[in-house]
mmCIF file of C-alpha atoms and ligand atoms in Angstrom:
data_model
loop_
_atom_site.group_PDB
_atom_site.id
_atom_site.type_symbol
_atom_site.label_atom_id
_atom_site.label_comp_id
_atom_site.label_asym_id
_atom_site.label_seq_id
_atom_site.Cartn_x
_atom_site.Cartn_y
_atom_site.Cartn_z
ATOM 1 C CA MET A 14 37.682 -90.100 19.965
ATOM 2 C CA LYS A 15 39.815 -86.911 19.237
ATOM 3 C CA LYS A 16 41.464 -88.597 16.358
ATOM 4 C CA ALA A 17 38.198 -89.830 14.927
ATOM 5 C CA PHE A 18 36.892 -86.188 15.296
ATOM 6 C CA SER A 19 40.174 -84.892 13.471
ATOM 7 C CA VAL A 20 39.519 -86.950 10.765
ATOM 8 C CA ILE A 21 36.035 -86.116 9.677
ATOM 9 C CA LEU A 22 37.331 -82.408 10.334
ATOM 10 C CA VAL A 23 39.930 -82.800 7.750
ATOM 11 C CA VAL A 24 37.984 -84.568 5.623
ATOM 12 C CA LEU A 25 35.350 -81.387 5.541
ATOM 13 C CA PHE A 26 38.301 -79.411 5.299
ATOM 14 C CA VAL A 27 39.071 -81.073 1.773
ATOM 15 C CA LEU A 28 35.763 -81.100 0.912
ATOM 16 C CA THR A 29 34.993 -77.838 0.917
ATOM 17 C CA LEU A 30 38.498 -77.200 -0.376
ATOM 18 C CA THR A 31 37.796 -79.185 -3.354
ATOM 19 C CA GLY A 32 34.449 -77.591 -3.909
ATOM 20 C CA THR A 33 32.304 -80.750 -2.773
ATOM 21 C CA THR A 34 29.172 -80.125 -1.231
ATOM 22 C CA PHE A 35 26.670 -83.022 0.241
ATOM 23 C CA ALA A 36 24.344 -81.390 -1.903
ATOM 24 C CA ALA A 37 24.493 -79.650 -4.985
ATOM 25 C CA LEU A 38 23.598 -76.423 -5.928
ATOM 26 C CA LYS A 39 20.976 -76.531 -8.912
ATOM 27 C CA VAL A 40 21.182 -74.651 -11.773
ATOM 28 C CA GLY A 41 17.914 -74.229 -14.280
ATOM 29 C CA VAL A 42 18.947 -74.210 -17.539
ATOM 30 C CA SER A 43 16.073 -73.157 -20.077
ATOM 31 C CA MET A 44 16.406 -73.403 -23.997
ATOM 32 C CA PRO A 45 13.848 -72.703 -26.248
ATOM 33 C CA THR A 46 13.346 -75.191 -28.701
ATOM 34 C CA GLN A 47 14.353 -78.806 -29.251
ATOM 35 C CA SER A 48 13.251 -78.610 -33.056
ATOM 36 C CA LEU A 49 16.479 -76.770 -33.511
ATOM 37 C CA GLN A 50 19.915 -78.986 -33.676
ATOM 38 C CA ARG A 51 21.957 -75.947 -32.148
ATOM 39 C CA TRP A 52 19.841 -76.079 -29.393
ATOM 40 C CA ASN A 53 20.145 -79.478 -28.501
ATOM 41 C CA GLN A 54 23.926 -79.073 -29.032
ATOM 42 C CA ASP A 55 23.758 -75.859 -26.326
ATOM 43 C CA GLY A 56 21.625 -77.724 -23.470
ATOM 44 C CA GLY A 57 23.724 -80.946 -23.805
ATOM 45 C CA HIS A 58 26.796 -79.249 -23.673
ATOM 46 C CA MET A 59 25.553 -76.936 -20.613
ATOM 47 C CA LYS A 60 24.409 -79.648 -18.828
ATOM 48 C CA GLN A 61 27.405 -81.911 -18.977
ATOM 49 C CA GLN A 62 30.219 -78.969 -18.352
ATOM 50 C CA LEU A 63 27.859 -77.963 -15.362
ATOM 51 C CA GLU A 64 27.728 -81.654 -13.841
ATOM 52 C CA ALA A 65 31.316 -81.750 -14.312
ATOM 53 C CA ALA A 66 31.457 -78.917 -12.494
ATOM 54 C CA GLY A 67 29.756 -80.148 -9.536
ATOM 55 C CA TYR A 68 25.984 -79.166 -10.167
ATOM 56 C CA GLU A 69 23.273 -80.085 -10.438
ATOM 57 C CA VAL A 70 21.148 -79.257 -13.318
ATOM 58 C CA ASP A 71 17.829 -78.820 -14.488
ATOM 59 C CA LEU A 72 17.754 -78.852 -18.226
ATOM 60 C CA GLN A 73 14.319 -77.664 -20.319
ATOM 61 C CA TYR A 74 13.208 -77.150 -23.573
ATOM 62 C CA ALA A 75 10.157 -74.954 -24.457
ATOM 63 C CA GLY A 76 8.724 -77.789 -26.664
ATOM 64 C CA ASP A 77 9.255 -75.748 -30.124
ATOM 65 C CA ASN A 78 9.228 -72.206 -29.438
ATOM 66 C CA GLU A 79 5.947 -72.342 -27.186
ATOM 67 C CA VAL A 80 6.614 -68.882 -24.992
ATOM 68 C CA PRO A 81 3.649 -69.997 -22.064
ATOM 69 C CA LEU A 82 5.582 -73.333 -21.745
ATOM 70 C CA GLN A 83 8.791 -71.253 -21.094
ATOM 71 C CA VAL A 84 7.380 -69.244 -18.539
ATOM 72 C CA SER A 85 5.710 -72.026 -16.475
ATOM 73 C CA GLN A 86 9.044 -74.069 -16.952
ATOM 74 C CA LEU A 87 11.046 -71.168 -15.233
ATOM 75 C CA GLU A 88 8.413 -70.794 -12.697
ATOM 76 C CA ASN A 89 9.079 -74.179 -11.641
ATOM 77 C CA MET A 90 12.990 -73.828 -12.003
ATOM 78 C CA ILE A 91 12.394 -71.275 -8.802
ATOM 79 C CA SER A 92 10.297 -72.736 -6.739
ATOM 80 C CA GLY A 93 12.149 -75.956 -6.952
ATOM 81 C CA GLY A 94 15.294 -74.635 -5.591
ATOM 82 C CA CYS A 95 17.502 -73.660 -8.832
ATOM 83 C CA LYS A 96 20.329 -70.843 -7.771
ATOM 84 C CA VAL A 97 20.986 -69.426 -10.680
ATOM 85 C CA LEU A 98 18.784 -69.585 -14.002
ATOM 86 C CA VAL A 99 20.581 -70.014 -17.328
ATOM 87 C CA ILE A 100 18.083 -68.784 -20.119
ATOM 88 C CA ALA A 101 18.054 -68.596 -24.144
ATOM 89 C CA ALA A 102 14.705 -66.953 -24.511
ATOM 90 C CA ILE A 103 11.807 -67.232 -27.302
ATOM 91 C CA ASP A 104 10.908 -64.084 -26.660
ATOM 92 C CA GLY A 105 13.117 -61.570 -25.248
ATOM 93 C CA GLY A 106 10.463 -59.589 -24.188
ATOM 94 C CA ALA A 107 8.258 -61.650 -22.777
ATOM 95 C CA LEU A 108 9.377 -63.310 -19.255
ATOM 96 C CA THR A 109 9.430 -59.090 -17.440
ATOM 97 C CA THR A 110 7.238 -61.365 -14.946
ATOM 98 C CA VAL A 111 8.405 -64.362 -14.141
ATOM 99 C CA LEU A 112 12.150 -62.830 -13.687
ATOM 100 C CA ALA A 113 10.701 -60.104 -11.162
ATOM 101 C CA GLU A 114 10.150 -63.214 -9.380
ATOM 102 C CA ALA A 115 13.618 -64.703 -9.722
ATOM 103 C CA LYS A 116 15.209 -61.464 -8.526
ATOM 104 C CA THR A 117 12.529 -61.218 -5.507
ATOM 105 C CA GLN A 118 14.205 -64.494 -4.140
ATOM 106 C CA GLY A 119 17.793 -63.417 -5.147
ATOM 107 C CA ILE A 120 18.153 -66.003 -8.326
ATOM 108 C CA PRO A 121 20.790 -64.287 -10.580
ATOM 109 C CA VAL A 122 19.600 -64.886 -13.942
ATOM 110 C CA VAL A 123 22.622 -65.342 -17.035
ATOM 111 C CA SER A 124 21.078 -64.572 -20.625
ATOM 112 C CA TYR A 125 22.119 -66.962 -22.836
ATOM 113 C CA ASP A 126 23.021 -66.368 -26.509
ATOM 114 C CA ARG A 127 19.819 -64.030 -26.674
ATOM 115 C CA LEU A 128 19.648 -61.035 -24.954
ATOM 116 C CA ILE A 129 16.121 -60.773 -22.447
ATOM 117 C CA MET A 130 14.879 -57.765 -22.734
ATOM 118 C CA ASN A 131 12.925 -55.274 -20.525
ATOM 119 C CA SER A 132 13.904 -57.269 -17.420
ATOM 120 C CA ASN A 133 15.909 -55.853 -14.490
ATOM 121 C CA ALA A 134 16.639 -59.114 -13.388
ATOM 122 C CA ILE A 135 19.863 -60.409 -15.731
ATOM 123 C CA SER A 136 22.882 -59.834 -14.032
ATOM 124 C CA TYR A 137 25.261 -61.161 -17.775
ATOM 125 C CA TYR A 138 24.995 -62.216 -20.810
ATOM 126 C CA ALA A 139 26.779 -64.384 -22.924
ATOM 127 C CA THR A 140 26.781 -65.037 -26.609
ATOM 128 C CA PHE A 141 28.882 -64.710 -29.728
ATOM 129 C CA ASP A 142 29.172 -61.061 -31.485
ATOM 130 C CA ASN A 143 26.121 -61.111 -33.167
ATOM 131 C CA PHE A 144 27.831 -57.644 -34.903
ATOM 132 C CA LYS A 145 30.135 -59.385 -36.482
ATOM 133 C CA VAL A 146 28.561 -62.548 -37.193
ATOM 134 C CA GLY A 147 26.251 -60.303 -39.735
ATOM 135 C CA VAL A 148 29.577 -58.379 -40.974
ATOM 136 C CA LEU A 149 30.683 -61.354 -42.046
ATOM 137 C CA GLN A 150 27.933 -62.756 -44.069
ATOM 138 C CA GLY A 151 27.589 -58.903 -45.426
ATOM 139 C CA THR A 152 31.375 -59.087 -46.145
ATOM 140 C CA TYR A 153 31.056 -62.722 -47.823
ATOM 141 C CA ILE A 154 28.171 -61.690 -50.274
ATOM 142 C CA ARG A 155 30.273 -58.189 -51.119
ATOM 143 C CA ASP A 156 33.019 -60.414 -52.021
ATOM 144 C CA GLN A 157 31.581 -63.195 -54.036
ATOM 145 C CA LEU A 158 29.425 -60.657 -56.401
ATOM 146 C CA LYS A 159 32.773 -58.326 -56.234
ATOM 147 C CA LEU A 160 30.379 -55.678 -55.465
ATOM 148 C CA ASP A 161 33.708 -52.912 -55.755
ATOM 149 C CA THR A 162 34.998 -53.970 -59.133
ATOM 150 C CA GLU A 163 31.846 -54.860 -61.018
ATOM 151 C CA LYS A 164 29.772 -53.116 -62.648
ATOM 152 C CA GLY A 165 26.066 -54.907 -61.487
ATOM 153 C CA PRO A 166 23.486 -54.380 -60.798
ATOM 154 C CA PHE A 167 22.868 -57.531 -59.056
ATOM 155 C CA ASN A 168 19.510 -58.614 -57.479
ATOM 156 C CA ILE A 169 19.395 -59.751 -53.566
ATOM 157 C CA GLU A 170 16.833 -60.793 -51.485
ATOM 158 C CA LEU A 171 16.781 -60.433 -47.744
ATOM 159 C CA PHE A 172 15.835 -63.194 -44.765
ATOM 160 C CA THR A 173 15.992 -62.634 -41.327
ATOM 161 C CA GLY A 174 14.976 -64.159 -37.869
ATOM 162 C CA ASP A 175 12.382 -64.442 -35.674
ATOM 163 C CA PRO A 176 11.061 -60.442 -34.462
ATOM 164 C CA GLY A 177 11.310 -61.271 -30.537
ATOM 165 C CA ASP A 178 14.969 -62.321 -30.822
ATOM 166 C CA ASN A 179 16.981 -59.145 -29.965
ATOM 167 C CA ASN A 180 19.750 -60.865 -32.141
ATOM 168 C CA ILE A 181 18.138 -60.176 -35.318
ATOM 169 C CA VAL A 182 19.049 -56.276 -34.489
ATOM 170 C CA PHE A 183 22.450 -57.352 -34.534
ATOM 171 C CA PHE A 184 22.865 -60.222 -37.139
ATOM 172 C CA PHE A 185 20.397 -57.827 -39.941
ATOM 173 C CA GLY A 186 22.388 -54.727 -38.699
ATOM 174 C CA GLY A 187 25.949 -55.942 -39.181
ATOM 175 C CA ALA A 188 24.904 -57.454 -42.578
ATOM 176 C CA MET A 189 23.215 -54.323 -43.298
ATOM 177 C CA SER A 190 26.194 -52.384 -42.196
ATOM 178 C CA ILE A 191 28.038 -54.374 -45.062
ATOM 179 C CA LEU A 192 25.644 -54.304 -47.874
ATOM 180 C CA GLU A 193 23.388 -51.090 -47.190
ATOM 181 C CA PRO A 194 25.837 -48.293 -48.741
ATOM 182 C CA TYR A 195 25.613 -50.558 -51.968
ATOM 183 C CA ILE A 196 22.006 -50.527 -52.195
ATOM 184 C CA LYS A 197 21.562 -47.346 -51.595
ATOM 185 C CA ASP A 198 24.195 -46.271 -54.526
ATOM 186 C CA GLY A 199 21.834 -48.949 -57.123
ATOM 187 C CA LYS A 200 24.745 -51.982 -57.277
ATOM 188 C CA LEU A 201 22.591 -54.100 -55.100
ATOM 189 C CA ALA A 202 18.785 -54.047 -56.488
ATOM 190 C CA VAL A 203 16.381 -55.548 -53.804
ATOM 191 C CA LYS A 204 13.568 -56.167 -56.204
ATOM 192 C CA SER A 205 10.856 -56.873 -54.239
ATOM 193 C CA GLY A 206 11.232 -53.717 -52.173
ATOM 194 C CA GLN A 207 11.310 -55.526 -49.065
ATOM 195 C CA VAL A 208 14.817 -53.910 -47.099
ATOM 196 C CA ALA A 209 13.506 -53.244 -43.930
ATOM 197 C CA ARG A 210 13.919 -55.073 -40.972
ATOM 198 C CA ASP A 211 10.546 -56.481 -40.037
ATOM 199 C CA GLN A 212 9.779 -57.417 -43.898
ATOM 200 C CA ALA A 213 12.699 -59.406 -43.699
ATOM 201 C CA ALA A 214 11.705 -61.316 -40.639
ATOM 202 C CA THR A 215 11.182 -64.922 -40.626
ATOM 203 C CA PRO A 216 8.767 -66.056 -37.301
ATOM 204 C CA SER A 217 10.162 -68.804 -35.135
ATOM 205 C CA TRP A 218 13.166 -68.871 -37.487
ATOM 206 C CA SER A 219 10.651 -70.787 -39.479
ATOM 207 C CA THR A 220 12.396 -72.940 -42.637
ATOM 208 C CA GLU A 221 8.612 -73.497 -43.415
ATOM 209 C CA ARG A 222 7.774 -69.879 -44.098
ATOM 210 C CA ALA A 223 11.093 -68.599 -45.571
ATOM 211 C CA GLN A 224 10.765 -71.610 -48.066
ATOM 212 C CA THR A 225 6.794 -69.926 -48.318
ATOM 213 C CA ARG A 226 7.790 -66.360 -49.018
ATOM 214 C CA MET A 227 10.713 -66.893 -50.886
ATOM 215 C CA GLU A 228 8.534 -68.888 -53.113
ATOM 216 C CA ASN A 229 6.510 -66.158 -53.219
ATOM 217 C CA LEU A 230 9.420 -63.661 -54.168
ATOM 218 C CA ILE A 231 10.262 -66.309 -57.115
ATOM 219 C CA THR A 232 6.484 -65.820 -58.447
ATOM 220 C CA SER A 233 6.511 -62.383 -57.770
ATOM 221 C CA ASN A 234 9.403 -60.768 -58.953
ATOM 222 C CA GLY A 235 9.948 -63.481 -62.031
ATOM 223 C CA TYR A 236 13.360 -65.079 -60.426
ATOM 224 C CA GLY A 237 14.407 -68.339 -61.879
ATOM 225 C CA PRO A 238 17.499 -70.010 -63.608
ATOM 226 C CA SER A 239 15.689 -68.649 -66.840
ATOM 227 C CA GLY A 240 13.744 -65.804 -65.253
ATOM 228 C CA VAL A 241 14.933 -62.810 -64.026
ATOM 229 C CA LYS A 242 18.565 -63.554 -62.672
ATOM 230 C CA LEU A 243 18.721 -63.641 -58.820
ATOM 231 C CA ASP A 244 22.120 -62.925 -57.719
ATOM 232 C CA ALA A 245 22.107 -63.378 -53.911
ATOM 233 C CA VAL A 246 20.118 -64.124 -50.796
ATOM 234 C CA TYR A 247 20.794 -62.812 -47.533
ATOM 235 C CA SER A 248 19.885 -65.533 -44.741
ATOM 236 C CA SER A 249 20.887 -64.999 -40.927
ATOM 237 C CA ASN A 250 20.817 -68.601 -40.231
ATOM 238 C CA ASP A 251 20.592 -71.445 -41.036
ATOM 239 C CA SER A 252 16.551 -72.917 -40.337
ATOM 240 C CA VAL A 253 15.995 -69.974 -42.577
ATOM 241 C CA ALA A 254 18.540 -70.673 -45.299
ATOM 242 C CA ASN A 255 16.947 -73.941 -45.842
ATOM 243 C CA GLY A 256 13.800 -73.073 -46.558
ATOM 244 C CA ILE A 257 15.161 -70.381 -48.989
ATOM 245 C CA THR A 258 17.108 -73.547 -50.333
ATOM 246 C CA ASN A 259 13.779 -75.368 -51.090
ATOM 247 C CA ALA A 260 12.325 -72.952 -52.706
ATOM 248 C CA LEU A 261 15.271 -72.424 -55.207
ATOM 249 C CA VAL A 262 15.576 -75.781 -55.681
ATOM 250 C CA ASP A 263 11.965 -76.050 -56.740
ATOM 251 C CA ALA A 264 12.511 -73.441 -58.884
ATOM 252 C CA GLY A 265 14.686 -75.459 -60.922
ATOM 253 C CA TYR A 266 18.409 -73.845 -59.587
ATOM 254 C CA THR A 267 21.247 -76.413 -59.388
ATOM 255 C CA PRO A 268 24.848 -75.889 -57.779
ATOM 256 C CA GLU A 269 25.723 -74.366 -61.336
ATOM 257 C CA ASN A 270 23.821 -71.352 -61.229
ATOM 258 C CA PHE A 271 22.810 -71.392 -57.267
ATOM 259 C CA PRO A 272 22.848 -67.745 -55.941
ATOM 260 C CA VAL A 273 24.951 -66.916 -53.366
ATOM 261 C CA LEU A 274 22.952 -68.154 -50.056
ATOM 262 C CA THR A 275 24.365 -67.336 -46.378
ATOM 263 C CA GLY A 276 23.356 -68.890 -43.231
ATOM 264 C CA GLN A 277 24.917 -69.506 -39.761
ATOM 265 C CA ASP A 278 25.279 -72.197 -36.843
ATOM 266 C CA CYS A 279 26.794 -74.634 -39.003
ATOM 267 C CA ASP A 280 23.781 -77.248 -38.812
ATOM 268 C CA VAL A 281 24.213 -80.584 -40.749
ATOM 269 C CA THR A 282 21.628 -80.101 -43.266
ATOM 270 C CA SER A 283 23.067 -76.729 -44.485
ATOM 271 C CA MET A 284 26.793 -78.249 -44.285
ATOM 272 C CA LYS A 285 25.341 -81.084 -46.665
ATOM 273 C CA ASN A 286 24.032 -77.974 -48.318
ATOM 274 C CA ILE A 287 27.059 -76.407 -48.627
ATOM 275 C CA LEU A 288 28.934 -78.973 -49.686
ATOM 276 C CA ALA A 289 26.575 -79.831 -52.770
ATOM 277 C CA GLY A 290 26.887 -76.022 -53.663
ATOM 278 C CA LYS A 291 22.846 -75.538 -52.298
ATOM 279 C CA GLN A 292 24.229 -72.892 -49.879
ATOM 280 C CA SER A 293 27.407 -70.504 -49.905
ATOM 281 C CA MET A 294 28.799 -70.718 -46.395
ATOM 282 C CA SER A 295 27.501 -70.665 -42.664
ATOM 283 C CA ILE A 296 28.929 -68.953 -39.601
ATOM 284 C CA PHE A 297 30.619 -71.273 -36.958
ATOM 285 C CA LYS A 298 29.942 -70.617 -33.094
ATOM 286 C CA ASP A 299 31.176 -72.918 -31.127
ATOM 287 C CA THR A 300 28.619 -73.906 -28.912
ATOM 288 C CA ARG A 301 31.095 -75.915 -26.589
ATOM 289 C CA THR A 302 33.146 -72.329 -25.970
ATOM 290 C CA LEU A 303 29.611 -70.980 -25.332
ATOM 291 C CA ALA A 304 28.910 -73.244 -22.701
ATOM 292 C CA ALA A 305 32.234 -73.006 -21.178
ATOM 293 C CA GLN A 306 32.243 -69.784 -20.497
ATOM 294 C CA VAL A 307 29.055 -69.556 -19.258
ATOM 295 C CA VAL A 308 29.313 -72.170 -16.920
ATOM 296 C CA LYS A 309 32.573 -69.955 -15.918
ATOM 297 C CA MET A 310 30.304 -67.454 -15.166
ATOM 298 C CA VAL A 311 27.830 -69.366 -13.407
ATOM 299 C CA ASP A 312 30.260 -70.957 -10.671
ATOM 300 C CA ALA A 313 31.886 -67.280 -10.438
ATOM 301 C CA ILE A 314 28.311 -66.245 -9.347
ATOM 302 C CA LEU A 315 28.018 -69.110 -7.033
ATOM 303 C CA LYS A 316 31.167 -68.682 -5.559
ATOM 304 C CA GLY A 317 30.822 -65.113 -4.699
ATOM 305 C CA GLY A 318 33.308 -64.315 -7.098
ATOM 306 C CA LYS A 319 33.454 -61.778 -10.228
ATOM 307 C CA PRO A 320 32.237 -63.246 -13.641
ATOM 308 C CA GLU A 321 34.442 -62.517 -16.459
ATOM 309 C CA VAL A 322 33.334 -60.057 -19.549
ATOM 310 C CA ASN A 323 34.594 -58.269 -22.482
ATOM 311 C CA ASP A 324 31.847 -55.845 -23.322
ATOM 312 C CA THR A 325 30.290 -53.593 -21.016
ATOM 313 C CA LYS A 326 29.190 -51.144 -23.931
ATOM 314 C CA THR A 327 26.843 -52.803 -26.737
ATOM 315 C CA TYR A 328 24.104 -54.676 -24.867
ATOM 316 C CA ASP A 329 21.291 -52.281 -23.412
ATOM 317 C CA ASN A 330 18.372 -54.363 -22.149
ATOM 318 C CA GLY A 331 15.959 -51.477 -22.103
ATOM 319 C CA THR A 332 17.105 -51.447 -18.017
ATOM 320 C CA GLY A 333 20.570 -50.442 -18.781
ATOM 321 C CA ILE A 334 24.078 -52.265 -20.053
ATOM 322 C CA ILE A 335 23.935 -56.074 -19.387
ATOM 323 C CA PRO A 336 27.716 -56.600 -18.645
ATOM 324 C CA SER A 337 28.415 -59.390 -21.625
ATOM 325 C CA TYR A 338 30.878 -61.564 -22.743
ATOM 326 C CA LEU A 339 31.058 -62.288 -26.281
ATOM 327 C CA CYS A 340 32.934 -65.554 -27.883
ATOM 328 C CA ASP A 341 33.768 -65.307 -31.584
ATOM 329 C CA PRO A 342 32.210 -66.673 -34.591
ATOM 330 C CA VAL A 343 34.383 -67.189 -37.413
ATOM 331 C CA PHE A 344 32.520 -68.090 -41.541
ATOM 332 C CA CYS A 345 32.630 -71.359 -42.992
ATOM 333 C CA THR A 346 32.504 -72.474 -46.574
ATOM 334 C CA LYS A 347 33.629 -76.138 -48.412
ATOM 335 C CA ASP A 348 37.207 -74.570 -48.482
ATOM 336 C CA ASN A 349 37.596 -74.295 -44.627
ATOM 337 C CA TYR A 350 35.288 -76.623 -43.091
ATOM 338 C CA LYS A 351 37.422 -79.518 -42.881
ATOM 339 C CA THR A 352 39.469 -77.385 -40.250
ATOM 340 C CA LEU A 353 36.931 -75.783 -38.654
ATOM 341 C CA LEU A 354 34.227 -78.919 -37.657
ATOM 342 C CA ILE A 355 35.988 -81.640 -38.157
ATOM 343 C CA ASP A 356 39.275 -81.512 -36.871
ATOM 344 C CA SER A 357 37.911 -79.795 -34.004
ATOM 345 C CA GLY A 358 36.101 -82.597 -33.092
ATOM 346 C CA TYR A 359 32.842 -80.749 -33.752
ATOM 347 C CA TYR A 360 31.403 -83.021 -36.245
ATOM 348 C CA THR A 361 33.098 -86.503 -37.970
ATOM 349 C CA GLU A 362 33.033 -86.630 -41.855
ATOM 350 C CA ASP A 363 30.330 -89.332 -41.583
ATOM 351 C CA GLN A 364 27.879 -87.232 -39.966
ATOM 352 C CA LEU A 365 28.447 -84.906 -43.012
ATOM 353 C CA LYS A 366 27.634 -87.160 -46.154
HETATM 354 C C1 BGC B 419 20.992 -67.615 -32.402
HETATM 355 C C2 BGC B 419 21.061 -68.308 -34.055
HETATM 356 C C3 BGC B 419 19.949 -69.138 -34.477
HETATM 357 C C4 BGC B 419 18.595 -68.828 -34.016
HETATM 358 C C5 BGC B 419 17.256 -69.690 -34.473
HETATM 359 C C6 BGC B 419 19.680 -66.850 -32.458
HETATM 360 O O1 BGC B 419 19.303 -66.387 -31.477
HETATM 361 O O2 BGC B 419 21.869 -66.760 -32.083
HETATM 362 O O3 BGC B 419 21.904 -68.956 -33.415
HETATM 363 O O4 BGC B 419 19.963 -69.703 -35.766
HETATM 364 O O5 BGC B 419 18.547 -67.772 -33.048
HETATM 365 O O6 BGC B 419 17.452 -70.436 -33.557
#
């Protein structure tokens, strides 16, 4: 009897040591949309890695960027017993009420990729260095057009993403930190005059809306392969770049005369466009790395430890600075995609054919 009791004690001790509990703790993961490749990858990686760490996962996608759906999914995660919420918000200002409930119930929230604004319920933020994303894109345009040595002027138009996504402040801000001096001294001309962030915005990061705006810009400014030369289009991400590409191709542009066009995410459609000469570059943000970092954060929170952060200055959500971990973005072109994407196992060569 005594022996059996000691065996049970030893088993319990080992289970505790290995972090195994009888009922796994539940983590809520809320993603903004299922209609964009990157968020499917983010969600998939989060689920896989959290489960491997021994957690139960409630993973939800808010339809196609539907804010009320994201709110109700979060309500269900709170009432369903999630111990931590990981949220990539559609509109970082629209979650204040539901997150106040999380805070009341003592459920910590990790803001994933996008900073959730005006809520004091956010414990941590994990993302890529979003300002650097913009700087890499702006620098690419500067170098491709040789703005420091060529006379110009060069024509450019500007596109960013959804106005409710705090990331565009950094993407657009980073790009403009490089391009603005050239716009000011006239070497870069934005013929439409649409240079402010809200004028360049693309609601829901929609490919269709970007396409329509690019078509309008082509018509109203006379851009075309045999019309007014369009040298570059700044786009904050790939879903927007895809719409721009569609409009440019419809207007008769070919790989031989295609404007310099930026993007972000290395989505499959964009990588195929890059290989075909219908987009110039993208930004590679390895979602496996971001997920791994967030899983470490969640694990530290639930075990009473201190999550690793590397930025405690940049991200103020209106209630104060949110301690952040920034992963490193890198630029990707047809010259380095093999090393970045294929050799690292992110894609197979076949997926990009
Ligand atoms: C992300 C980008 C993504 C965009 C559209 C941004 O918040 O950081 O990687 O392309 O949302 O989903």
